[in-house]
Every structure is written in C-alpha cells, then in structure tokens.
JSON list of C-alpha atoms in Angstrom, two decimals:
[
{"chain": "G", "resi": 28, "resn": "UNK", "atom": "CA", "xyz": [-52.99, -91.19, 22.27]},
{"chain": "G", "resi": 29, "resn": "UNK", "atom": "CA", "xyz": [-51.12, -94.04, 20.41]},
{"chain": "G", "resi": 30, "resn": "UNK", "atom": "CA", "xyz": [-49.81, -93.39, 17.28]},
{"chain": "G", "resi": 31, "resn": "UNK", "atom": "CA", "xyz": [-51.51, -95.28, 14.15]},
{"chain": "G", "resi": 32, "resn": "UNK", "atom": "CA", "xyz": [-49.99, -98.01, 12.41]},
{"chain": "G", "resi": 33, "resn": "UNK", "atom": "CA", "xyz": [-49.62, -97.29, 8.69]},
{"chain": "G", "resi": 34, "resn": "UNK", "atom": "CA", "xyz": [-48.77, -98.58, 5.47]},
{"chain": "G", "resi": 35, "resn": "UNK", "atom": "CA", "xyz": [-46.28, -96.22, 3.09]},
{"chain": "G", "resi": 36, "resn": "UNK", "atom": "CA", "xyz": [-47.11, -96.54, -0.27]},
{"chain": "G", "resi": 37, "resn": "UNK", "atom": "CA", "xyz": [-45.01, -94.07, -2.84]},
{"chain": "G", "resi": 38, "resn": "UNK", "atom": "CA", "xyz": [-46.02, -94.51, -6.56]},
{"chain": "G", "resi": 39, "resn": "UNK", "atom": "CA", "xyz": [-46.96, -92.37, -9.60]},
{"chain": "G", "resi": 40, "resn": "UNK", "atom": "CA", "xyz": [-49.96, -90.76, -10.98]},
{"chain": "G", "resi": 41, "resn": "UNK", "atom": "CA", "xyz": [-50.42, -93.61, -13.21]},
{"chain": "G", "resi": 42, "resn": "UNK", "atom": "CA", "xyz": [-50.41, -96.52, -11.15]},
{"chain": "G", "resi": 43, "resn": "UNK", "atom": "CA", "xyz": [-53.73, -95.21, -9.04]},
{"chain": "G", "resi": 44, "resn": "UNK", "atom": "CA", "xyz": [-56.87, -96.67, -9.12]},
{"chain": "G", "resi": 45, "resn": "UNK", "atom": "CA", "xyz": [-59.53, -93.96, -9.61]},
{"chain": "G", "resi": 46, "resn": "UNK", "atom": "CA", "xyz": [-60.47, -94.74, -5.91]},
{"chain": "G", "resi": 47, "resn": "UNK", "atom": "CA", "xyz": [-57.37, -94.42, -4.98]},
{"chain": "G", "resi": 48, "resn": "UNK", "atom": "CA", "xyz": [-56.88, -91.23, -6.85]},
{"chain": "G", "resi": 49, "resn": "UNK", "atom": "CA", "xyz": [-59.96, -89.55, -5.75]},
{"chain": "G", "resi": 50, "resn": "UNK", "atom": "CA", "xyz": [-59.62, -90.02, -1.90]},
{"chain": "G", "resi": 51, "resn": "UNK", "atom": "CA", "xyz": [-56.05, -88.35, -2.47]},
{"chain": "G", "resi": 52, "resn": "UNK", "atom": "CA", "xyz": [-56.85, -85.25, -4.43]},
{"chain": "G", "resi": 53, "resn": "UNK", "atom": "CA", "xyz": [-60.62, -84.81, -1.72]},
{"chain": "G", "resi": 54, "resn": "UNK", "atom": "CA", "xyz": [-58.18, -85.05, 0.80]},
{"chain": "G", "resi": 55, "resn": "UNK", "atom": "CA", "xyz": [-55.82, -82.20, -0.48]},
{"chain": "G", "resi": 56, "resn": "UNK", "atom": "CA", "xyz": [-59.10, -80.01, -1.38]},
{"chain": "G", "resi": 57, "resn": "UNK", "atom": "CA", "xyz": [-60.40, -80.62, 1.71]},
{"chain": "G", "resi": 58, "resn": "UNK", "atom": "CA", "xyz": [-57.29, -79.11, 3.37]},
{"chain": "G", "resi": 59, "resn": "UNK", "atom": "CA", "xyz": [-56.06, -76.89, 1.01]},
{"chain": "G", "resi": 60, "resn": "UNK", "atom": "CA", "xyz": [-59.28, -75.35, -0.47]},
{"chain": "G", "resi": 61, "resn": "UNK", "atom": "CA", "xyz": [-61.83, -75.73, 2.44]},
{"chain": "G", "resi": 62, "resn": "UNK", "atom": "CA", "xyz": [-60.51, -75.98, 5.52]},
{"chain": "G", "resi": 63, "resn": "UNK", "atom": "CA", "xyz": [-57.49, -72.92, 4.55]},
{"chain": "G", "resi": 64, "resn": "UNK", "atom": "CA", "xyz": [-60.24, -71.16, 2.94]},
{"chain": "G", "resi": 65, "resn": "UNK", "atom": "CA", "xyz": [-57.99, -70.83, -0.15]},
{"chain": "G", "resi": 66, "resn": "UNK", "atom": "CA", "xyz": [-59.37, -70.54, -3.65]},
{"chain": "G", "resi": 67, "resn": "UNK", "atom": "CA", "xyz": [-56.00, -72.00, -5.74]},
{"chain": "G", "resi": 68, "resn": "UNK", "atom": "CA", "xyz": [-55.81, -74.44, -8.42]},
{"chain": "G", "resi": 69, "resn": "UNK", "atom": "CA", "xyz": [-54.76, -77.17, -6.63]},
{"chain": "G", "resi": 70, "resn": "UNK", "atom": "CA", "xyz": [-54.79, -79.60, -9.29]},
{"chain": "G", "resi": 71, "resn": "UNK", "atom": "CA", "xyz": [-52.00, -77.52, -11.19]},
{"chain": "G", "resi": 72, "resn": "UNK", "atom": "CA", "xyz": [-50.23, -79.44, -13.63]},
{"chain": "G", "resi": 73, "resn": "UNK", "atom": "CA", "xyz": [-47.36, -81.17, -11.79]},
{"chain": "G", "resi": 74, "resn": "UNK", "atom": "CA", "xyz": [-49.19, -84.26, -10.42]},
{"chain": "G", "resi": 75, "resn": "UNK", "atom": "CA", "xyz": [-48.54, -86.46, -13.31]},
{"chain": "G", "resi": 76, "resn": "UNK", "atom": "CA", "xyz": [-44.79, -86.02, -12.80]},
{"chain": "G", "resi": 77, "resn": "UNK", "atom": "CA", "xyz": [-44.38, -86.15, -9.12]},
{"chain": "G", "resi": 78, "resn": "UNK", "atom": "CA", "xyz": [-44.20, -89.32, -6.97]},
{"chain": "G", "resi": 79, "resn": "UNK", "atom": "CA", "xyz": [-47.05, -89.41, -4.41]},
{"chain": "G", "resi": 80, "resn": "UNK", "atom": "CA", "xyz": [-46.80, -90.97, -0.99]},
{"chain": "G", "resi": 81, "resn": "UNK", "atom": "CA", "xyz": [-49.31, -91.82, 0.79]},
{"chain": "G", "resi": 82, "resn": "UNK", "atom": "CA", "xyz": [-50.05, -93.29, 4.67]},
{"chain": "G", "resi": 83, "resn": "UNK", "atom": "CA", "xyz": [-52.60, -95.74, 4.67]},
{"chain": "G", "resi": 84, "resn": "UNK", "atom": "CA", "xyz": [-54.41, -97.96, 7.36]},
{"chain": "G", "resi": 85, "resn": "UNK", "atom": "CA", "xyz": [-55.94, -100.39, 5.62]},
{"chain": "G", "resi": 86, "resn": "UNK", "atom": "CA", "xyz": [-57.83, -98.64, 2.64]},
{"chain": "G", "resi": 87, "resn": "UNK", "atom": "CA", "xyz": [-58.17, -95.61, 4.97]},
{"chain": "G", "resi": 88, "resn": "UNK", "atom": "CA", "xyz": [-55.64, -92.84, 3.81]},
{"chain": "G", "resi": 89, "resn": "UNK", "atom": "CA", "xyz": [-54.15, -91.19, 6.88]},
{"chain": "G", "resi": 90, "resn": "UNK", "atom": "CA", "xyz": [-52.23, -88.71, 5.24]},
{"chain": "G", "resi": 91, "resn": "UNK", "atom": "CA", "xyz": [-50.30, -87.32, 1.63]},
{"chain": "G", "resi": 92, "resn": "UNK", "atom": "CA", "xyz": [-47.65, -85.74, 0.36]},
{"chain": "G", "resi": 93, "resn": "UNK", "atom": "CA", "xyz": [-46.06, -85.39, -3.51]},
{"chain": "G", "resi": 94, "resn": "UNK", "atom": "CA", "xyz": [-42.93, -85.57, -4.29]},
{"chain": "G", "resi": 95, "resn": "UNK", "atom": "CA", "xyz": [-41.76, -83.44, -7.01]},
{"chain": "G", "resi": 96, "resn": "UNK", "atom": "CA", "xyz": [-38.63, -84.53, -8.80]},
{"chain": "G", "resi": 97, "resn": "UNK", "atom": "CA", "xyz": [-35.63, -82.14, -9.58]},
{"chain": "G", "resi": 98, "resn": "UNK", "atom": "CA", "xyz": [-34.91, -80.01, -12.75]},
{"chain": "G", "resi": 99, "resn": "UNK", "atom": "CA", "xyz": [-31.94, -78.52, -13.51]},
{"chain": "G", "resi": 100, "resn": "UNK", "atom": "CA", "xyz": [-33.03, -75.63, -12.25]},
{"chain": "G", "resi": 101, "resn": "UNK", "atom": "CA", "xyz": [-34.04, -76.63, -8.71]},
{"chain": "G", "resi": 102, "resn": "UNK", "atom": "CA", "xyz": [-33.62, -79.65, -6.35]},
{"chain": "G", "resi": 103, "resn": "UNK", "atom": "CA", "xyz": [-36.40, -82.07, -5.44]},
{"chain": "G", "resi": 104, "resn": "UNK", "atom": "CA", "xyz": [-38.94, -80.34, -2.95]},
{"chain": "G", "resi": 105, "resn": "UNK", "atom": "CA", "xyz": [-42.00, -81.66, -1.37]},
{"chain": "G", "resi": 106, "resn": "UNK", "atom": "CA", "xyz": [-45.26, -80.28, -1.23]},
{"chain": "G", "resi": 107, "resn": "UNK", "atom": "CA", "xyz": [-49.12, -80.97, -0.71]},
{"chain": "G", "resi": 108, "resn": "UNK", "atom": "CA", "xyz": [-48.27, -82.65, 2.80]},
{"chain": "G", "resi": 109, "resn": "UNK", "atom": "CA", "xyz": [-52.10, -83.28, 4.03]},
{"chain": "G", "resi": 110, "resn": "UNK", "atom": "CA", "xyz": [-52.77, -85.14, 7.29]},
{"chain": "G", "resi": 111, "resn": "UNK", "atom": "CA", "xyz": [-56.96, -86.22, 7.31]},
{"chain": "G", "resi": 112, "resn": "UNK", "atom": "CA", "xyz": [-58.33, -84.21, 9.80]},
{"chain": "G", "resi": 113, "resn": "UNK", "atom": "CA", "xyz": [-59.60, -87.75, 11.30]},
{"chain": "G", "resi": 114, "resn": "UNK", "atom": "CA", "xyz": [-56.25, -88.27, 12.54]},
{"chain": "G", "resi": 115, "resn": "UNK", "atom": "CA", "xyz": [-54.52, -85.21, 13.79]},
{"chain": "G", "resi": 116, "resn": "UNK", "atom": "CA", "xyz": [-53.03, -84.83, 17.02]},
{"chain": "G", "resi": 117, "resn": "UNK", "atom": "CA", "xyz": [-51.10, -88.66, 16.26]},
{"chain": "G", "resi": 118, "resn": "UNK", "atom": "CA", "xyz": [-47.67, -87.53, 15.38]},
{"chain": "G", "resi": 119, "resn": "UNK", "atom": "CA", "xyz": [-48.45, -88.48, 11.58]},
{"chain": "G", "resi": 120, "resn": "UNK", "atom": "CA", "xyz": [-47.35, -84.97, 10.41]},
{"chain": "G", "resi": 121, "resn": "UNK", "atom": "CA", "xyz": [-43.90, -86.26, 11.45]},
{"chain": "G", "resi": 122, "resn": "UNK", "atom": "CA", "xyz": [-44.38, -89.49, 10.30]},
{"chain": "G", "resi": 123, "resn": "UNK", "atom": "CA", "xyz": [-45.56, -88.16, 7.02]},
{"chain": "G", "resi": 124, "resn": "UNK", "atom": "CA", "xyz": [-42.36, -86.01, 7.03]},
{"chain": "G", "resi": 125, "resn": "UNK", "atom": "CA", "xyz": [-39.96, -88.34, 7.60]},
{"chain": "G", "resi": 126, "resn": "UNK", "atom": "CA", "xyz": [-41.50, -90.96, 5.08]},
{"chain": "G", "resi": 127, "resn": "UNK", "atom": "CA", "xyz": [-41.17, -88.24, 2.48]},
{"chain": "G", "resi": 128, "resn": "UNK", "atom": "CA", "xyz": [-37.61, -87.16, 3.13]},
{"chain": "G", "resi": 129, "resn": "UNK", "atom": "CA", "xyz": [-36.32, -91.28, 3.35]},
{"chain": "G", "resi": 130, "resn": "UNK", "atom": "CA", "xyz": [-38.37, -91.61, -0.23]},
{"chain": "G", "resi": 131, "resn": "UNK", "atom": "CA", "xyz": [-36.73, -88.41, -1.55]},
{"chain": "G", "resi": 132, "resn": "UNK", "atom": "CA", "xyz": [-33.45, -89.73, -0.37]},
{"chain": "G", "resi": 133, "resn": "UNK", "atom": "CA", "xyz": [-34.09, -92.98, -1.74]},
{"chain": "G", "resi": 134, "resn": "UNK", "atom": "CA", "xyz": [-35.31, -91.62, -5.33]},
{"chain": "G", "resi": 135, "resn": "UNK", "atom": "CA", "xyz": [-33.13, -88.51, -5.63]},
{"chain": "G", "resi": 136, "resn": "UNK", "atom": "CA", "xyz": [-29.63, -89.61, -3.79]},
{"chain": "G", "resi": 137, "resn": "UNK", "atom": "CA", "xyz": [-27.55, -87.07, -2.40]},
{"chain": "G", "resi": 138, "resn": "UNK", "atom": "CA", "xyz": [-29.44, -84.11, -2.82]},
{"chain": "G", "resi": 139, "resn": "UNK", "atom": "CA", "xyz": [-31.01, -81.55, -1.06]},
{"chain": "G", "resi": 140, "resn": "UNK", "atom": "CA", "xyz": [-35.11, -81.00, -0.33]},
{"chain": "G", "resi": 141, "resn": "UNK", "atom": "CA", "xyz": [-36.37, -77.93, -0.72]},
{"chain": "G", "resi": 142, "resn": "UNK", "atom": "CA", "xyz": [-40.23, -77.36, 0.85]},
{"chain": "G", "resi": 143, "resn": "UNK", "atom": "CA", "xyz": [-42.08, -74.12, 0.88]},
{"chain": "G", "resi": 144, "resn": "UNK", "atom": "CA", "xyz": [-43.60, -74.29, 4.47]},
{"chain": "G", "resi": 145, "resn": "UNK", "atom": "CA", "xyz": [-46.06, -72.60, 5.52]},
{"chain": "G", "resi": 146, "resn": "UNK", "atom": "CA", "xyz": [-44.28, -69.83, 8.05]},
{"chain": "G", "resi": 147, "resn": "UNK", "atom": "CA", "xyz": [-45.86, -70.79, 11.16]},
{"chain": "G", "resi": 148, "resn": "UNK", "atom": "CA", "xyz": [-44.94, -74.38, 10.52]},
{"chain": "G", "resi": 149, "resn": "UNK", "atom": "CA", "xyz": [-41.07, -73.44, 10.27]},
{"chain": "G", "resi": 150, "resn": "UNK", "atom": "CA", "xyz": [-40.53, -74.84, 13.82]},
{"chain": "G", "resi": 151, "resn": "UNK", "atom": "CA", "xyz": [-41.40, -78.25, 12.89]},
{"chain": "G", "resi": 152, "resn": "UNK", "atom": "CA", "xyz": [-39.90, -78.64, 9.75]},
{"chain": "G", "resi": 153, "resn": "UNK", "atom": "CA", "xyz": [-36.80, -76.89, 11.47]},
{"chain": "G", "resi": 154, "resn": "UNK", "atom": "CA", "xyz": [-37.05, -80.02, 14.25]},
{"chain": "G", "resi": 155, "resn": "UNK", "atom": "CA", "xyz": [-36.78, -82.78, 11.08]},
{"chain": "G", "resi": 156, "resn": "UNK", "atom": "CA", "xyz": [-33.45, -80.87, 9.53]},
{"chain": "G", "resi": 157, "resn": "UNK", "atom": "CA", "xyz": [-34.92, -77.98, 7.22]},
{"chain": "G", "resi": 158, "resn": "UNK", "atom": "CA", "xyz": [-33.44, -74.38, 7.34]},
{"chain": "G", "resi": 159, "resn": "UNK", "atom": "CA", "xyz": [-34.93, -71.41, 6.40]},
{"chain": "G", "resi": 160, "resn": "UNK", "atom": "CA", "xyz": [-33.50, -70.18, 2.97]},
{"chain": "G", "resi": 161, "resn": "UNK", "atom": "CA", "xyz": [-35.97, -67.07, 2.19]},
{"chain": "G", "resi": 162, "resn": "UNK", "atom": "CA", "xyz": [-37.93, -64.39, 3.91]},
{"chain": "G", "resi": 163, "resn": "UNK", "atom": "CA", "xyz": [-41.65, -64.74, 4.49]},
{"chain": "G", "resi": 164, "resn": "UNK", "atom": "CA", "xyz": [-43.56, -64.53, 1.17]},
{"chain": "G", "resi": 165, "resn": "UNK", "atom": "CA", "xyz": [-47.39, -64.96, 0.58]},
{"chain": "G", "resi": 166, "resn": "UNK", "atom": "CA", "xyz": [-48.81, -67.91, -1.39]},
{"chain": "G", "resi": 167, "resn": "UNK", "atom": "CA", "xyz": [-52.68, -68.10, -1.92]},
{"chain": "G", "resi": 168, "resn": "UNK", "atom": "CA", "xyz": [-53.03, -65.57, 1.35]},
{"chain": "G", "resi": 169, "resn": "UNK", "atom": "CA", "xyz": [-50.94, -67.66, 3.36]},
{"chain": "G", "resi": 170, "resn": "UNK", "atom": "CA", "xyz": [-47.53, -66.80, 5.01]},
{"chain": "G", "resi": 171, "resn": "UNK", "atom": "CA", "xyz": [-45.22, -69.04, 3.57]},
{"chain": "G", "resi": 172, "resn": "UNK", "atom": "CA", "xyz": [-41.44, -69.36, 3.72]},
{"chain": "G", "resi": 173, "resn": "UNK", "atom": "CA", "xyz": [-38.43, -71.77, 1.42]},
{"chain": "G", "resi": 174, "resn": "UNK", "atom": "CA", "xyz": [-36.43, -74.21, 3.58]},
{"chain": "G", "resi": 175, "resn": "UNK", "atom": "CA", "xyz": [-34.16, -76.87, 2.31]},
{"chain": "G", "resi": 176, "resn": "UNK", "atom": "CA", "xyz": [-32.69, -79.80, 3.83]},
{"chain": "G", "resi": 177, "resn": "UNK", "atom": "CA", "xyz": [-29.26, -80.74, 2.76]},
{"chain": "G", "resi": 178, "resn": "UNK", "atom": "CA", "xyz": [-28.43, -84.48, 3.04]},
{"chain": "G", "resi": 179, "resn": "UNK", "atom": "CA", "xyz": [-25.54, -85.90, 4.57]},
{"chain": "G", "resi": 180, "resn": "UNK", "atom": "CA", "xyz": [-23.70, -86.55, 1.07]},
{"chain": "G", "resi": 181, "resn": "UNK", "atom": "CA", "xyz": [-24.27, -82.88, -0.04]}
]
C-alpha cells in the first residue's frame, strides 16, 4: 500500500481554529480513551504549552503528536503520538516520528528527546534512535517504558 502524501503543520495551542482543535483532541480520545480502553485525563494541563504537530491530507488529519518543551528539570519529550485509525498500516507512525524528532531538533537544538513509549512499542522507537533509559512502569494500565534520543551535538 502506498504511503500518503501529507502536509506537516507544527504550531501552538493558540493558533488553532476550533475545527482544527477539535479533530486533534477526538483523535487523541479516540485512541487514548476508547480504543486503549483507558479512563485518564487526557486533556491534562500541558497542551497550551506544547507545540503540536500534526499530518494532514488536505483538511483530513492523518496523524498527531505534541511536543512538550524542556524545563530545567527535564529535556524536551514527545508524547500523544496518535495515527487515525483510517490510516494505519501506511508507515505514518514513522513518518509521524521522524517529523516530530526534525521539529524537536529544529525548536530545541542540541538536545536530547525523551518519550515514554509504550513497552511493546520499544522496538520501533529503538529503530528511529531511542534507547531505553528505565524499567517497565505502568501508566493508566498500560506497560510503559522512558527512552531518550540523544542528538548528534549532545
């Protein structure tokens, strides 16, 4: 199956329309919530001072992730990666990935990206540079481990 073409679009909580905005945070609930079967307060706090990125076709969103930025007490991570369920099985995980660690790179120079994968997904995120940094832990009854990415200028 080809791979979609896609728009990247990386911006902050402020500059979405409420379209925009909604079709984001239905498409984490639908993932997160529903389809993991997780009751968690996904709309937590940290949304208005993340970036969000977003794959787009058109005005069809593909796929999300947020970008959280650093603090002095950790480095910038990424979280709420969501791929529609429309368009698994095209690679756009990846894509996704790699979109989200060039827009890190680009907004947070030089340092290293923490994620806190879900453990069966180590693998993968292994495959696009990450290395496990903790042991298995459980978030919201899922398996979950900390990885982090160093970049080539740290």
């Amino acid at each position: 199956m080809p791979s979609p073409t896609y728009t990247v679009d990386v911006r902050g909580l402020d500059e979405f329309s409420a379209i925009d905005l909604y079709a984001m945070l239905k498409l984490r609930v639908d993932v997160f919530v529903v389809e993991q079967a997780c009751a968690y307060p996904e709309l937590d706090g940290n949304d208005a001072a993340c970036l969000h990125l977003r794959l787009r076709d058109g005005a069809e969103l593909l796929a999300c992730a947020r970008l959280l930025r650093p603090t002095p007490d950790a480095h910038p991570r990424i979280g709420r990666v969501a791929v529609s369920p429309d368009h698994r099985g095209k690679r756009l995980g990846e894509a996704l990935m790699r979109e989200a660690i060039a827009a890190c790179e680009k907004a947070y120079p030089g340092q290293p990206i923490e994620i806190s994968a879900q453990a069966h997904l180590e693998t993968f995120y292994g495959s696009l540079g990450f290395v496990r940094i903790s042991d298995e832990y459980l978030e919201d009854g899922i398996a979950h481990v900390d990885m982090l990415r160093q970049t080539d200028a740290a």
